[in-house]
Amino acid sequence: MDGINPALSPAEVRLERRIRAASRGRTLTPQERETLERIRPPQEYPVTLAIAPYEGSIAMLPVAQLYARAVPDLHTPEGADLLQVLWCPFDHSTGMPKTALFWRSAATVTDILATPPEPPAVQFDGYLPASCLLNPEQVTEYPDRRDLSKELREQIGDWSLWQAAETGVDSAYEIAPEEFYANELAVAPGWRVGGWPGWGAIDPHPLLCPTCGSDMDALLTIATFEADDGKSWLPHEEPAHEPSIGFSHTEVQIGSGYNHQVYV
């Protein structure tokens, strides 16, 4: 716990979300306001920071369940066709939740719990994912420009090359054409399986397995935000009558705006 944000129970987080959704576009009722203040009492500042772990063992939360048949880029170990991702609802030494991966064979998963165990509290309400269905889409992305050679970085910064290629780049990028590459072509936003790593919290550096010392590849990116309107790979929108899919940034928020990346 960070000494500022109250550690709420999953039930409190879900109740708060229901009230916020129901009151969107109107004023809170006195009862709703009272409930929200009970869940998240007003803070008196200044607050003394105190970082302390939650006492006792707690259940991890399910974050994603991916089937190989639905995600072609999910390279599973032999005999497995299902990946289950869980995380601890409290920050660890990395400043993010600790993640656990479970590779399984879907055919052997027969004893399914109707109500999975939940932790008594979560450090941030954004660490409690909302249940939803995923509709994976394959996209073509290019590496972060910091992963490119010096020669390629110079080329993507040359406005005349973009004009000669007749790519239809907006003239607003003339001052900094490398921003077009960064915004429209490199490192797709949102949740991703595989692909190129996005560098935000740290600078690019080799990521080595702590056990064998070999290079690690990005397996799963759990993003704070979905795609921006300016991205060239916006997902296909579902028809208006279809239920929404995927996670919105109001449901899963990681750290201070960084992506949580899992490597194997």
Tab-separated table of N, CA and C in Angstrom, residues 118-253:
chain	number	residue	atom	x	y	z
A	118	GLU	N	-10.774	-14.512	-4.676
A	118	GLU	CA	-10.351	-13.128	-4.884
A	118	GLU	C	-9.586	-12.631	-3.667
A	119	PRO	N	-8.696	-11.661	-3.861
A	119	PRO	CA	-7.969	-11.088	-2.730
A	119	PRO	C	-8.903	-10.231	-1.875
A	120	PRO	N	-8.563	-10.014	-0.624
A	120	PRO	CA	-9.415	-9.172	0.225
A	120	PRO	C	-9.358	-7.703	-0.162
A	121	ALA	N	-8.294	-7.292	-0.891
A	121	ALA	CA	-8.142	-5.892	-1.264
A	121	ALA	C	-7.217	-5.796	-2.459
A	122	VAL	N	-7.260	-4.648	-3.151
A	122	VAL	CA	-6.351	-4.354	-4.258
A	122	VAL	C	-5.719	-3.000	-3.992
A	123	GLN	N	-4.465	-2.838	-4.419
A	123	GLN	CA	-3.766	-1.585	-4.145
A	123	GLN	C	-4.365	-0.421	-4.921
A	124	PHE	N	-4.691	-0.654	-6.200
A	124	PHE	CA	-5.334	0.354	-7.040
A	124	PHE	C	-6.564	-0.275	-7.667
A	125	ASP	N	-7.628	0.502	-7.816
A	125	ASP	CA	-8.838	-0.074	-8.395
A	125	ASP	C	-8.600	-0.524	-9.829
A	126	GLY	N	-7.642	0.105	-10.522
A	126	GLY	CA	-7.329	-0.311	-11.882
A	126	GLY	C	-6.651	-1.651	-11.975
A	127	TYR	N	-6.241	-2.218	-10.842
A	127	TYR	CA	-5.613	-3.538	-10.857
A	127	TYR	C	-6.640	-4.665	-10.824
A	128	LEU	N	-7.921	-4.321	-10.835
A	128	LEU	CA	-8.991	-5.316	-10.870
A	128	LEU	C	-9.600	-5.319	-12.263
A	129	PRO	N	-9.202	-6.262	-13.145
A	129	PRO	CA	-9.749	-6.284	-14.509
A	129	PRO	C	-11.238	-6.581	-14.501
A	130	ALA	N	-11.929	-6.038	-15.484
A	130	ALA	CA	-13.347	-6.342	-15.683
A	130	ALA	C	-13.462	-7.467	-16.699
A	131	SER	N	-14.329	-8.423	-16.443
A	131	SER	CA	-14.492	-9.556	-17.349
A	131	SER	C	-14.981	-9.089	-18.713
A	132	CYS	N	-14.407	-9.644	-19.768
A	132	CYS	CA	-14.806	-9.272	-21.120
A	132	CYS	C	-14.307	-10.321	-22.089
A	133	LEU	N	-14.760	-10.240	-23.329
A	133	LEU	CA	-14.294	-11.110	-24.396
A	133	LEU	C	-13.300	-10.340	-25.256
A	134	LEU	N	-12.308	-11.046	-25.792
A	134	LEU	CA	-11.307	-10.436	-26.646
A	134	LEU	C	-11.539	-10.842	-28.094
A	135	ASN	N	-11.236	-9.923	-29.002
A	135	ASN	CA	-11.328	-10.197	-30.428
A	135	ASN	C	-9.982	-9.865	-31.046
A	136	PRO	N	-9.017	-10.799	-30.996
A	136	PRO	CA	-7.654	-10.489	-31.454
A	136	PRO	C	-7.605	-10.140	-32.941
A	137	GLU	N	-6.766	-9.171	-33.277
A	137	GLU	CA	-6.531	-8.788	-34.666
A	137	GLU	C	-5.025	-8.763	-34.913
A	138	GLN	N	-4.599	-9.244	-36.081
A	138	GLN	CA	-3.192	-9.196	-36.447
A	138	GLN	C	-2.889	-7.869	-37.131
A	139	VAL	N	-1.787	-7.242	-36.733
A	139	VAL	CA	-1.364	-5.982	-37.329
A	139	VAL	C	0.126	-6.072	-37.663
A	140	THR	N	0.554	-5.213	-38.569
A	140	THR	CA	1.978	-5.099	-38.899
A	140	THR	C	2.532	-3.874	-38.189
A	141	GLU	N	3.555	-4.072	-37.408
A	141	GLU	CA	4.176	-2.956	-36.704
A	141	GLU	C	5.680	-3.007	-36.934
A	142	TYR	N	6.331	-1.878	-36.689
A	142	TYR	CA	7.780	-1.773	-36.847
A	142	TYR	C	8.394	-1.439	-35.493
A	143	PRO	N	9.694	-1.699	-35.339
A	143	PRO	CA	10.316	-1.486	-34.022
A	143	PRO	C	10.399	-0.029	-33.624
A	144	ASP	N	10.505	0.198	-32.331
A	144	ASP	CA	10.758	1.531	-31.794
A	144	ASP	C	11.986	2.121	-32.489
A	145	ARG	N	11.938	3.417	-32.790
A	145	ARG	CA	13.052	4.025	-33.535
A	145	ARG	C	14.368	3.920	-32.789
A	146	ARG	N	14.311	3.772	-31.464
A	146	ARG	CA	15.543	3.602	-30.710
A	146	ARG	C	16.166	2.225	-30.925
A	147	ASP	N	15.400	1.303	-31.508
A	147	ASP	CA	15.928	-0.008	-31.849
A	147	ASP	C	16.510	-0.043	-33.258
A	148	LEU	N	16.376	1.052	-34.015
A	148	LEU	CA	16.867	1.112	-35.377
A	148	LEU	C	18.335	1.507	-35.413
A	149	SER	N	18.974	1.195	-36.539
A	149	SER	CA	20.360	1.630	-36.731
A	149	SER	C	20.408	3.144	-36.935
A	150	LYS	N	21.586	3.719	-36.798
A	150	LYS	CA	21.748	5.162	-36.993
A	150	LYS	C	21.325	5.559	-38.400
A	151	GLU	N	21.647	4.730	-39.386
A	151	GLU	CA	21.305	5.031	-40.777
A	151	GLU	C	19.795	5.089	-40.966
A	152	LEU	N	19.066	4.113	-40.394
A	152	LEU	CA	17.615	4.104	-40.531
A	152	LEU	C	16.976	5.264	-39.772
A	153	ARG	N	17.516	5.616	-38.612
A	153	ARG	CA	16.972	6.760	-37.877
A	153	ARG	C	17.118	8.043	-38.683
A	154	GLU	N	18.230	8.169	-39.391
A	154	GLU	CA	18.426	9.359	-40.232
A	154	GLU	C	17.440	9.370	-41.392
A	155	GLN	N	17.147	8.199	-41.940
A	155	GLN	CA	16.221	8.125	-43.067
A	155	GLN	C	14.798	8.495	-42.663
A	156	ILE	N	14.334	7.994	-41.517
A	156	ILE	CA	12.957	8.317	-41.129
A	156	ILE	C	12.830	9.767	-40.690
A	157	GLY	N	13.962	10.444	-40.456
A	157	GLY	CA	13.930	11.866	-40.117
A	157	GLY	C	14.089	12.773	-41.317
A	158	ASP	N	14.158	12.179	-42.524
A	158	ASP	CA	14.345	12.946	-43.760
A	158	ASP	C	12.992	13.132	-44.445
A	159	TRP	N	12.467	14.335	-44.381
A	159	TRP	CA	11.148	14.620	-44.936
A	159	TRP	C	11.098	14.368	-46.444
A	160	SER	N	12.181	14.622	-47.152
A	160	SER	CA	12.187	14.440	-48.608
A	160	SER	C	11.979	12.977	-48.984
A	161	LEU	N	12.469	12.048	-48.157
A	161	LEU	CA	12.277	10.628	-48.441
A	161	LEU	C	10.817	10.238	-48.296
A	162	TRP	N	10.134	10.790	-47.296
A	162	TRP	CA	8.711	10.501	-47.122
A	162	TRP	C	7.914	11.048	-48.315
A	163	GLN	N	8.289	12.236	-48.802
A	163	GLN	CA	7.596	12.815	-49.954
A	163	GLN	C	7.839	11.985	-51.207
A	164	ALA	N	9.099	11.543	-51.393
A	164	ALA	CA	9.434	10.759	-52.578
A	164	ALA	C	8.707	9.413	-52.575
A	165	ALA	N	8.443	8.884	-51.401
A	165	ALA	CA	7.762	7.590	-51.299
A	165	ALA	C	6.269	7.694	-51.553
A	166	GLU	N	5.759	8.927	-51.648
A	166	GLU	CA	4.334	9.168	-51.903
A	166	GLU	C	3.457	8.399	-50.922
A	167	THR	N	3.792	8.547	-49.648
A	167	THR	CA	3.043	7.849	-48.601
A	167	THR	C	1.803	8.603	-48.146
A	168	GLY	N	1.669	9.851	-48.602
A	168	GLY	CA	0.531	10.647	-48.174
A	168	GLY	C	0.633	11.121	-46.739
A	169	VAL	N	1.867	11.291	-46.254
A	169	VAL	CA	2.070	11.743	-44.883
A	169	VAL	C	1.551	13.161	-44.721
A	170	ASP	N	0.824	13.399	-43.635
A	170	ASP	CA	0.298	14.728	-43.339
A	170	ASP	C	1.447	15.731	-43.252
A	171	SER	N	1.274	16.900	-43.865
A	171	SER	CA	2.326	17.912	-43.881
A	171	SER	C	2.658	18.425	-42.480
A	172	ALA	N	1.785	18.142	-41.519
A	172	ALA	CA	2.072	18.563	-40.143
A	172	ALA	C	3.322	17.884	-39.612
A	173	TYR	N	3.713	16.759	-40.226
A	173	TYR	CA	4.906	16.038	-39.788
A	173	TYR	C	6.181	16.561	-40.441
A	174	GLU	N	6.087	17.581	-41.280
A	174	GLU	CA	7.265	18.067	-41.998
A	174	GLU	C	8.376	18.498	-41.048
A	175	ILE	N	8.012	19.128	-39.940
A	175	ILE	CA	9.027	19.604	-38.991
A	175	ILE	C	9.731	18.438	-38.320
A	176	ALA	N	9.000	17.376	-38.014
A	176	ALA	CA	9.577	16.209	-37.328
A	176	ALA	C	9.000	14.941	-37.938
A	177	PRO	N	9.455	14.550	-39.145
A	177	PRO	CA	8.886	13.365	-39.803
A	177	PRO	C	9.094	12.071	-39.034
A	178	GLU	N	10.109	12.039	-38.155
A	178	GLU	CA	10.313	10.829	-37.368
A	178	GLU	C	9.130	10.570	-36.434
A	179	GLU	N	8.357	11.622	-36.133
A	179	GLU	CA	7.191	11.445	-35.281
A	179	GLU	C	6.091	10.671	-36.007
A	180	PHE	N	6.044	10.797	-37.339
A	180	PHE	CA	5.075	10.005	-38.097
A	180	PHE	C	5.392	8.520	-37.933
A	181	TYR	N	6.664	8.189	-38.032
A	181	TYR	CA	7.065	6.790	-37.849
A	181	TYR	C	6.681	6.311	-36.452
A	182	ALA	N	6.975	7.140	-35.445
A	182	ALA	CA	6.699	6.743	-34.062
A	182	ALA	C	5.205	6.625	-33.796
A	183	ASN	N	4.418	7.538	-34.360
A	183	ASN	CA	2.987	7.576	-34.059
A	183	ASN	C	2.153	6.615	-34.897
A	184	GLU	N	2.568	6.357	-36.140
A	184	GLU	CA	1.719	5.632	-37.068
A	184	GLU	C	2.229	4.241	-37.465
A	185	LEU	N	3.508	3.962	-37.227
A	185	LEU	CA	4.073	2.723	-37.745
A	185	LEU	C	4.737	1.849	-36.693
A	186	ALA	N	5.275	2.439	-35.653
A	186	ALA	CA	6.090	1.688	-34.699
A	186	ALA	C	5.317	1.329	-33.443
A	187	VAL	N	5.503	0.101	-32.985
A	187	VAL	CA	4.991	-0.396	-31.706
A	187	VAL	C	3.495	-0.101	-31.546
A	188	ALA	N	2.683	-1.024	-31.990
A	188	ALA	CA	1.233	-0.865	-31.904
A	188	ALA	C	0.791	-0.625	-30.468
A	189	PRO	N	-0.194	0.243	-30.264
A	189	PRO	CA	-0.678	0.535	-28.910
A	189	PRO	C	-1.633	-0.536	-28.411
A	190	GLY	N	-2.009	-0.440	-27.163
A	190	GLY	CA	-2.984	-1.357	-26.593
A	190	GLY	C	-2.367	-2.683	-26.180
A	191	TRP	N	-3.228	-3.614	-25.825
A	191	TRP	CA	-2.782	-4.951	-25.415
A	191	TRP	C	-2.257	-5.687	-26.636
A	192	ARG	N	-1.108	-6.364	-26.486
A	192	ARG	CA	-0.492	-7.040	-27.625
A	192	ARG	C	0.105	-8.373	-27.184
A	193	VAL	N	0.058	-9.331	-28.095
A	193	VAL	CA	0.785	-10.588	-27.920
A	193	VAL	C	1.952	-10.552	-28.895
A	194	GLY	N	3.163	-10.731	-28.388
A	194	GLY	CA	4.340	-10.669	-29.241
A	194	GLY	C	4.623	-9.247	-29.692
A	195	GLY	N	5.228	-9.137	-30.866
A	195	GLY	CA	5.534	-7.817	-31.397
A	195	GLY	C	6.817	-7.233	-30.821
A	196	TRP	N	7.032	-5.967	-31.120
A	196	TRP	CA	8.226	-5.268	-30.667
A	196	TRP	C	7.984	-4.649	-29.293
A	197	PRO	N	8.994	-4.655	-28.433
A	197	PRO	CA	8.819	-4.020	-27.115
A	197	PRO	C	8.749	-2.511	-27.235
A	198	GLY	N	7.910	-1.913	-26.417
A	198	GLY	CA	7.831	-0.459	-26.350
A	198	GLY	C	8.639	0.029	-25.160
A	199	TRP	N	9.498	1.000	-25.392
A	199	TRP	CA	10.361	1.484	-24.316
A	199	TRP	C	9.749	2.736	-23.723
A	200	GLY	N	9.469	2.698	-22.440
A	200	GLY	CA	8.893	3.858	-21.773
A	200	GLY	C	9.519	4.078	-20.421
A	201	ALA	N	9.337	3.106	-19.539
A	201	ALA	CA	9.862	3.246	-18.182
A	201	ALA	C	11.378	3.125	-18.151
A	202	ILE	N	11.951	2.403	-19.132
A	202	ILE	CA	13.396	2.199	-19.171
A	202	ILE	C	13.897	2.432	-20.582
A	203	ASP	N	15.209	2.633	-20.736
A	203	ASP	CA	15.814	2.776	-22.046
A	203	ASP	C	16.037	1.403	-22.656
A	204	PRO	N	16.161	1.353	-24.001
A	204	PRO	CA	16.408	0.058	-24.649
A	204	PRO	C	17.712	-0.578	-24.163
A	205	HIS	N	17.649	-1.821	-23.812
A	205	HIS	CA	18.834	-2.577	-23.428
A	205	HIS	C	18.527	-4.056	-23.574
A	206	PRO	N	19.531	-4.891	-23.703
A	206	PRO	CA	19.272	-6.328	-23.865
A	206	PRO	C	18.498	-6.884	-22.672
A	207	LEU	N	17.493	-7.707	-22.975
A	207	LEU	CA	16.696	-8.355	-21.938
A	207	LEU	C	17.063	-9.828	-21.946
A	208	LEU	N	17.757	-10.250	-20.898
A	208	LEU	CA	18.294	-11.602	-20.838
A	208	LEU	C	17.590	-12.432	-19.784
A	209	CYS	N	17.445	-13.712	-20.069
A	209	CYS	CA	16.836	-14.644	-19.125
A	209	CYS	C	17.731	-14.759	-17.893
A	210	PRO	N	17.190	-14.562	-16.694
A	210	PRO	CA	18.018	-14.662	-15.492
A	210	PRO	C	18.517	-16.072	-15.216
A	211	THR	N	17.912	-17.080	-15.869
A	211	THR	CA	18.313	-18.474	-15.638
A	211	THR	C	19.401	-18.935	-16.596
A	212	CYS	N	19.174	-18.723	-17.913
A	212	CYS	CA	20.123	-19.240	-18.907
A	212	CYS	C	20.915	-18.159	-19.617
A	213	GLY	N	20.526	-16.895	-19.455
A	213	GLY	CA	21.270	-15.803	-20.057
A	213	GLY	C	20.961	-15.540	-21.514
A	214	SER	N	19.999	-16.256	-22.111
A	214	SER	CA	19.655	-16.035	-23.520
A	214	SER	C	18.704	-14.856	-23.663
A	215	ASP	N	18.592	-14.345	-24.895
A	215	ASP	CA	17.699	-13.219	-25.150
A	215	ASP	C	16.247	-13.607	-24.890
A	216	MET	N	15.480	-12.665	-24.363
A	216	MET	CA	14.053	-12.891	-24.150
A	216	MET	C	13.245	-12.090	-25.161
A	217	ASP	N	12.090	-12.628	-25.555
A	217	ASP	CA	11.180	-11.955	-26.470
A	217	ASP	C	9.944	-11.482	-25.714
A	218	ALA	N	9.336	-10.423	-26.225
A	218	ALA	CA	8.103	-9.918	-25.623
A	218	ALA	C	6.982	-10.925	-25.860
A	219	LEU	N	6.318	-11.341	-24.809
A	219	LEU	CA	5.205	-12.285	-24.909
A	219	LEU	C	3.873	-11.562	-24.889
A	220	LEU	N	3.688	-10.684	-23.906
A	220	LEU	CA	2.396	-10.024	-23.725
A	220	LEU	C	2.614	-8.621	-23.186
A	221	THR	N	1.947	-7.646	-23.796
A	221	THR	CA	1.972	-6.269	-23.315
A	221	THR	C	0.594	-5.917	-22.770
A	222	ILE	N	0.534	-5.549	-21.508
A	222	ILE	CA	-0.707	-5.123	-20.861
A	222	ILE	C	-0.656	-3.608	-20.780
A	223	ALA	N	-1.413	-2.952	-21.626
A	223	ALA	CA	-1.283	-1.503	-21.793
A	223	ALA	C	-2.217	-0.725	-20.888
A	224	THR	N	-1.795	0.467	-20.530
A	224	THR	CA	-2.636	1.369	-19.748
A	224	THR	C	-3.763	1.933	-20.601
A	225	PHE	N	-3.450	2.256	-21.858
A	225	PHE	CA	-4.432	2.896	-22.727
A	225	PHE	C	-4.621	2.106	-24.010
A	226	GLU	N	-5.788	2.283	-24.628
A	226	GLU	CA	-6.046	1.703	-25.933
A	226	GLU	C	-5.439	2.603	-27.006
A	227	ALA	N	-5.747	2.316	-28.268
A	227	ALA	CA	-5.182	3.077	-29.379
A	227	ALA	C	-5.680	4.509	-29.374
A	228	ASP	N	-4.790	5.420	-29.825
A	228	ASP	CA	-5.181	6.812	-30.015
A	228	ASP	C	-5.869	6.941	-31.374
A	229	ASP	N	-6.605	8.034	-31.543
A	229	ASP	CA	-7.306	8.244	-32.808
A	229	ASP	C	-6.336	8.378	-33.973
A	230	GLY	N	-5.116	8.837	-33.698
A	230	GLY	CA	-4.171	9.074	-34.776
A	230	GLY	C	-3.447	7.835	-35.240
A	231	LYS	N	-3.625	6.725	-34.596
A	231	LYS	CA	-2.900	5.517	-34.964
A	231	LYS	C	-3.468	4.910	-36.244
A	232	SER	N	-2.572	4.376	-37.063
A	232	SER	CA	-3.007	3.811	-38.338
A	232	SER	C	-3.567	2.418	-38.181
A	233	TRP	N	-3.449	1.815	-36.993
A	233	TRP	CA	-3.926	0.448	-36.798
A	233	TRP	C	-5.061	0.388	-35.782
A	234	LEU	N	-5.950	1.343	-35.835
A	234	LEU	CA	-7.115	1.289	-34.955
A	234	LEU	C	-7.846	-0.035	-35.183
A	235	PRO	N	-8.307	-0.683	-34.121
A	235	PRO	CA	-9.015	-1.957	-34.296
A	235	PRO	C	-10.339	-1.753	-35.014
A	236	HIS	N	-10.802	-2.803	-35.695
A	236	HIS	CA	-12.103	-2.745	-36.339
A	236	HIS	C	-13.174	-2.607	-35.259
A	237	GLU	N	-14.022	-1.623	-35.408
A	237	GLU	CA	-15.062	-1.391	-34.416
A	237	GLU	C	-16.166	-2.425	-34.567
A	238	GLU	N	-16.671	-2.888	-33.443
A	238	GLU	CA	-17.794	-3.815	-33.457
A	238	GLU	C	-19.083	-3.049	-33.760
A	239	PRO	N	-20.092	-3.706	-34.369
A	239	PRO	CA	-21.385	-3.037	-34.580
A	239	PRO	C	-21.932	-2.498	-33.268
A	240	ALA	N	-22.718	-1.444	-33.363
A	240	ALA	CA	-23.212	-0.763	-32.170
A	240	ALA	C	-23.998	-1.684	-31.248
A	241	HIS	N	-24.660	-2.707	-31.813
A	241	HIS	CA	-25.478	-3.576	-30.978
A	241	HIS	C	-24.675	-4.673	-30.318
A	242	GLU	N	-23.392	-4.805	-30.681
A	242	GLU	CA	-22.576	-5.844	-30.093
A	242	GLU	C	-22.001	-5.377	-28.764
A	243	PRO	N	-21.794	-6.287	-27.812
A	243	PRO	CA	-21.151	-5.895	-26.561
A	243	PRO	C	-19.713	-5.486	-26.806
A	244	SER	N	-19.224	-4.531	-26.028
A	244	SER	CA	-17.850	-4.079	-26.207
A	244	SER	C	-16.891	-5.180	-25.795
A	245	ILE	N	-15.707	-5.171	-26.420
A	245	ILE	CA	-14.706	-6.185	-26.132
A	245	ILE	C	-13.412	-5.504	-25.763
A	246	GLY	N	-12.542	-6.250	-25.114
A	246	GLY	CA	-11.257	-5.695	-24.710
A	246	GLY	C	-11.383	-4.920	-23.416
A	247	PHE	N	-10.273	-4.364	-22.970
A	247	PHE	CA	-10.242	-3.587	-21.744
A	247	PHE	C	-10.131	-2.115	-22.091
A	248	SER	N	-10.842	-1.277	-21.407
A	248	SER	CA	-10.641	0.157	-21.579
A	248	SER	C	-9.698	0.638	-20.490
A	249	HIS	N	-9.105	1.822	-20.702
A	249	HIS	CA	-8.110	2.281	-19.737
A	249	HIS	C	-8.733	2.619	-18.390
A	250	THR	N	-10.064	2.710	-18.336
A	250	THR	CA	-10.700	2.962	-17.044
A	250	THR	C	-10.833	1.688	-16.229
A	251	GLU	N	-10.637	0.545	-16.885
A	251	GLU	CA	-10.801	-0.723	-16.185
A	251	GLU	C	-9.473	-1.323	-15.746
A	252	VAL	N	-8.435	-1.133	-16.547
A	252	VAL	CA	-7.121	-1.658	-16.203
A	252	VAL	C	-6.107	-0.545	-16.394
A	253	GLN	N	-5.553	-0.059	-15.315
A	253	GLN	CA	-4.563	1.002	-15.411
A	253	GLN	C	-3.301	0.557	-14.686
